Amino acid sequence: MSIHRLLPLFERARAADQALVLATVIRTGGSTYAKPGAQMLISADGEYAGLLSGGCLEGDLREHARAVAQSGAARIVSYDMRSSHDALFGLGAGCEGAMDILLTRVGPAENWQPLDSMAAATRRGAACRIGFVTTSRNEHIPPGLHLLDGAVPDPSSVVASELLAIGSAMRDAAPNSLVNLRRPDVALFVAVLAPPPRLLLLGGGPDARPVVTLASFLGWRSSVVDHRSSYLSPERFAPGTELIEVRPANLAASVELDSFAAAVVMSHHLDSDLLYLRALARSDIPYVGLLGPAARREKLLADLGAESARLRGRLRAPVGLDIGGRSPESIALAIVGEIHAVLAGRPARPYSEVAPMPDPPERA
């Protein structure tokens, strides 16, 4: 799960001292737009950030969110659209799925938690684990209560031992899963905020800019390396982009390469790209992309010699998916799309091939 789309609304609401409602998907069945762990924010005036459906449920969730914002009492809202009777909900969504959504208030009374900690983790590029109590038979552990990973409960609390037990179960739970505890008698949803992927671009030319723009839209953190200071002007790139001026030969000594999930070599300079590839071959970055035609790839690999073997299974060259585009924006889309698929462990096949349409029935 990622919350980068929620942060602008969160910051505005906190600046105005207005409470929000955090909606978290805790259980799904059938075909649903969002999966457990997906979240959205709803403000007092009905504005929302994030999506839990294709717009089918958000309007109805606003009404429930108003009640939660006023009372502060968490609630679970359930939708089941797996039958032809989903019109009973007044939605007519036809999504053929079921979803349970936990609504909790986040505002001054809650010290803006857990969103404050989640936002801080995202900015640091760190993971964050939060346990939400979904049901409880203990009056001192109400539904909606959350525990942050590593937080130590107040030892003077009447339920200190119970909270310690919840914290222990939380650390052992699978990401974005429901856990039932006998002692205390509660159900817990463990939401895990993964650190945003880090993308390294080796070369800051004009075609690097749309790659960073798309990566930023996805919430990824990008770093751009170039030895030409003119290419490292902050206004050229999305806010928050790390710009590193270093010569290709000094890359490994200046940049912690193994902290990146993906790197793309795109300096358009053969000698620079060779030095970049040599440094990447000695790293453990799982995805290495190389811009340029196959003939260029073969020359660079030949020049790398025996070191090229260390790139086997990681190197994507020419980089990107074959989507037929030639503009910088299309190439950027192809690059980011391939990285996204590789990091997700997906083959980047069309959904129509993954779930092919049945043959039409034969006529009598």
PDB file of N, CA and C in Angstrom, residues 287-291 297 311 313-321 338 342 346:
ATOM      1  N   TYR A 287      16.935  -4.439 -11.011  1.00  0.00           N
ATOM      2  CA  TYR A 287      16.528  -4.070 -12.373  1.00  0.00           C
ATOM      3  C   TYR A 287      17.543  -3.069 -12.909  1.00  0.00           C
ATOM      4  N   VAL A 288      18.125  -3.378 -14.054  1.00  0.00           N
ATOM      5  CA  VAL A 288      19.046  -2.470 -14.724  1.00  0.00           C
ATOM      6  C   VAL A 288      18.558  -2.296 -16.155  1.00  0.00           C
ATOM      7  N   GLY A 289      18.249  -1.070 -16.521  1.00  0.00           N
ATOM      8  CA  GLY A 289      17.794  -0.780 -17.872  1.00  0.00           C
ATOM      9  C   GLY A 289      18.847  -0.005 -18.640  1.00  0.00           C
ATOM     10  N   LEU A 290      18.919  -0.243 -19.933  1.00  0.00           N
ATOM     11  CA  LEU A 290      19.869   0.450 -20.797  1.00  0.00           C
ATOM     12  C   LEU A 290      19.126   0.999 -22.001  1.00  0.00           C
ATOM     13  N   LEU A 291      19.199   2.292 -22.194  1.00  0.00           N
ATOM     14  CA  LEU A 291      18.542   2.943 -23.320  1.00  0.00           C
ATOM     15  C   LEU A 291      19.400   2.771 -24.571  1.00  0.00           C
ATOM     16  N   ARG A 297      23.851  -2.178 -27.150  1.00  0.00           N
ATOM     17  CA  ARG A 297      23.940  -3.089 -26.011  1.00  0.00           C
ATOM     18  C   ARG A 297      25.065  -4.092 -26.189  1.00  0.00           C
ATOM     19  N   LEU A 311      25.390  -9.080 -14.933  1.00  0.00           N
ATOM     20  CA  LEU A 311      24.140  -8.395 -15.281  1.00  0.00           C
ATOM     21  C   LEU A 311      23.094  -9.375 -15.809  1.00  0.00           C
ATOM     22  N   GLY A 313      20.129 -11.689 -16.272  1.00  0.00           N
ATOM     23  CA  GLY A 313      18.878 -11.797 -15.542  1.00  0.00           C
ATOM     24  C   GLY A 313      18.375 -10.472 -14.996  1.00  0.00           C
ATOM     25  N   ARG A 314      19.231  -9.455 -15.004  1.00  0.00           N
ATOM     26  CA  ARG A 314      18.833  -8.139 -14.482  1.00  0.00           C
ATOM     27  C   ARG A 314      18.742  -7.075 -15.569  1.00  0.00           C
ATOM     28  N   LEU A 315      19.537  -7.228 -16.615  1.00  0.00           N
ATOM     29  CA  LEU A 315      19.634  -6.185 -17.627  1.00  0.00           C
ATOM     30  C   LEU A 315      18.466  -6.233 -18.601  1.00  0.00           C
ATOM     31  N   ARG A 316      17.808  -5.103 -18.779  1.00  0.00           N
ATOM     32  CA  ARG A 316      16.745  -4.940 -19.778  1.00  0.00           C
ATOM     33  C   ARG A 316      17.268  -3.956 -20.826  1.00  0.00           C
ATOM     34  N   ALA A 317      17.593  -4.488 -21.986  1.00  0.00           N
ATOM     35  CA  ALA A 317      18.169  -3.640 -23.026  1.00  0.00           C
ATOM     36  C   ALA A 317      17.788  -4.195 -24.397  1.00  0.00           C
ATOM     37  N   PRO A 318      17.101  -3.414 -25.212  1.00  0.00           N
ATOM     38  CA  PRO A 318      16.664  -2.052 -24.959  1.00  0.00           C
ATOM     39  C   PRO A 318      15.633  -1.979 -23.812  1.00  0.00           C
ATOM     40  N   VAL A 319      15.715  -0.940 -23.047  1.00  0.00           N
ATOM     41  CA  VAL A 319      14.863  -0.793 -21.876  1.00  0.00           C
ATOM     42  C   VAL A 319      13.420  -0.499 -22.292  1.00  0.00           C
ATOM     43  N   GLY A 320      12.462  -0.985 -21.493  1.00  0.00           N
ATOM     44  CA  GLY A 320      11.066  -0.627 -21.702  1.00  0.00           C
ATOM     45  C   GLY A 320      10.232  -1.671 -22.409  1.00  0.00           C
ATOM     46  N   LEU A 321       8.923  -1.473 -22.354  1.00  0.00           N
ATOM     47  CA  LEU A 321       7.969  -2.335 -23.035  1.00  0.00           C
ATOM     48  C   LEU A 321       7.748  -1.845 -24.462  1.00  0.00           C
ATOM     49  N   GLU A 338       7.604  -1.037 -17.572  1.00  0.00           N
ATOM     50  CA  GLU A 338       8.382  -2.267 -17.415  1.00  0.00           C
ATOM     51  C   GLU A 338       8.931  -2.390 -15.996  1.00  0.00           C
ATOM     52  N   VAL A 342       8.177  -5.475 -13.376  1.00  0.00           N
ATOM     53  CA  VAL A 342       9.262  -6.294 -12.824  1.00  0.00           C
ATOM     54  C   VAL A 342       9.248  -6.243 -11.305  1.00  0.00           C
ATOM     55  N   ARG A 346       5.331  -9.242 -12.217  1.00  0.00           N
ATOM     56  CA  ARG A 346       4.315  -9.529 -13.234  1.00  0.00           C
ATOM     57  C   ARG A 346       4.950  -9.590 -14.619  1.00  0.00           C
TER      58      ARG A 346
END
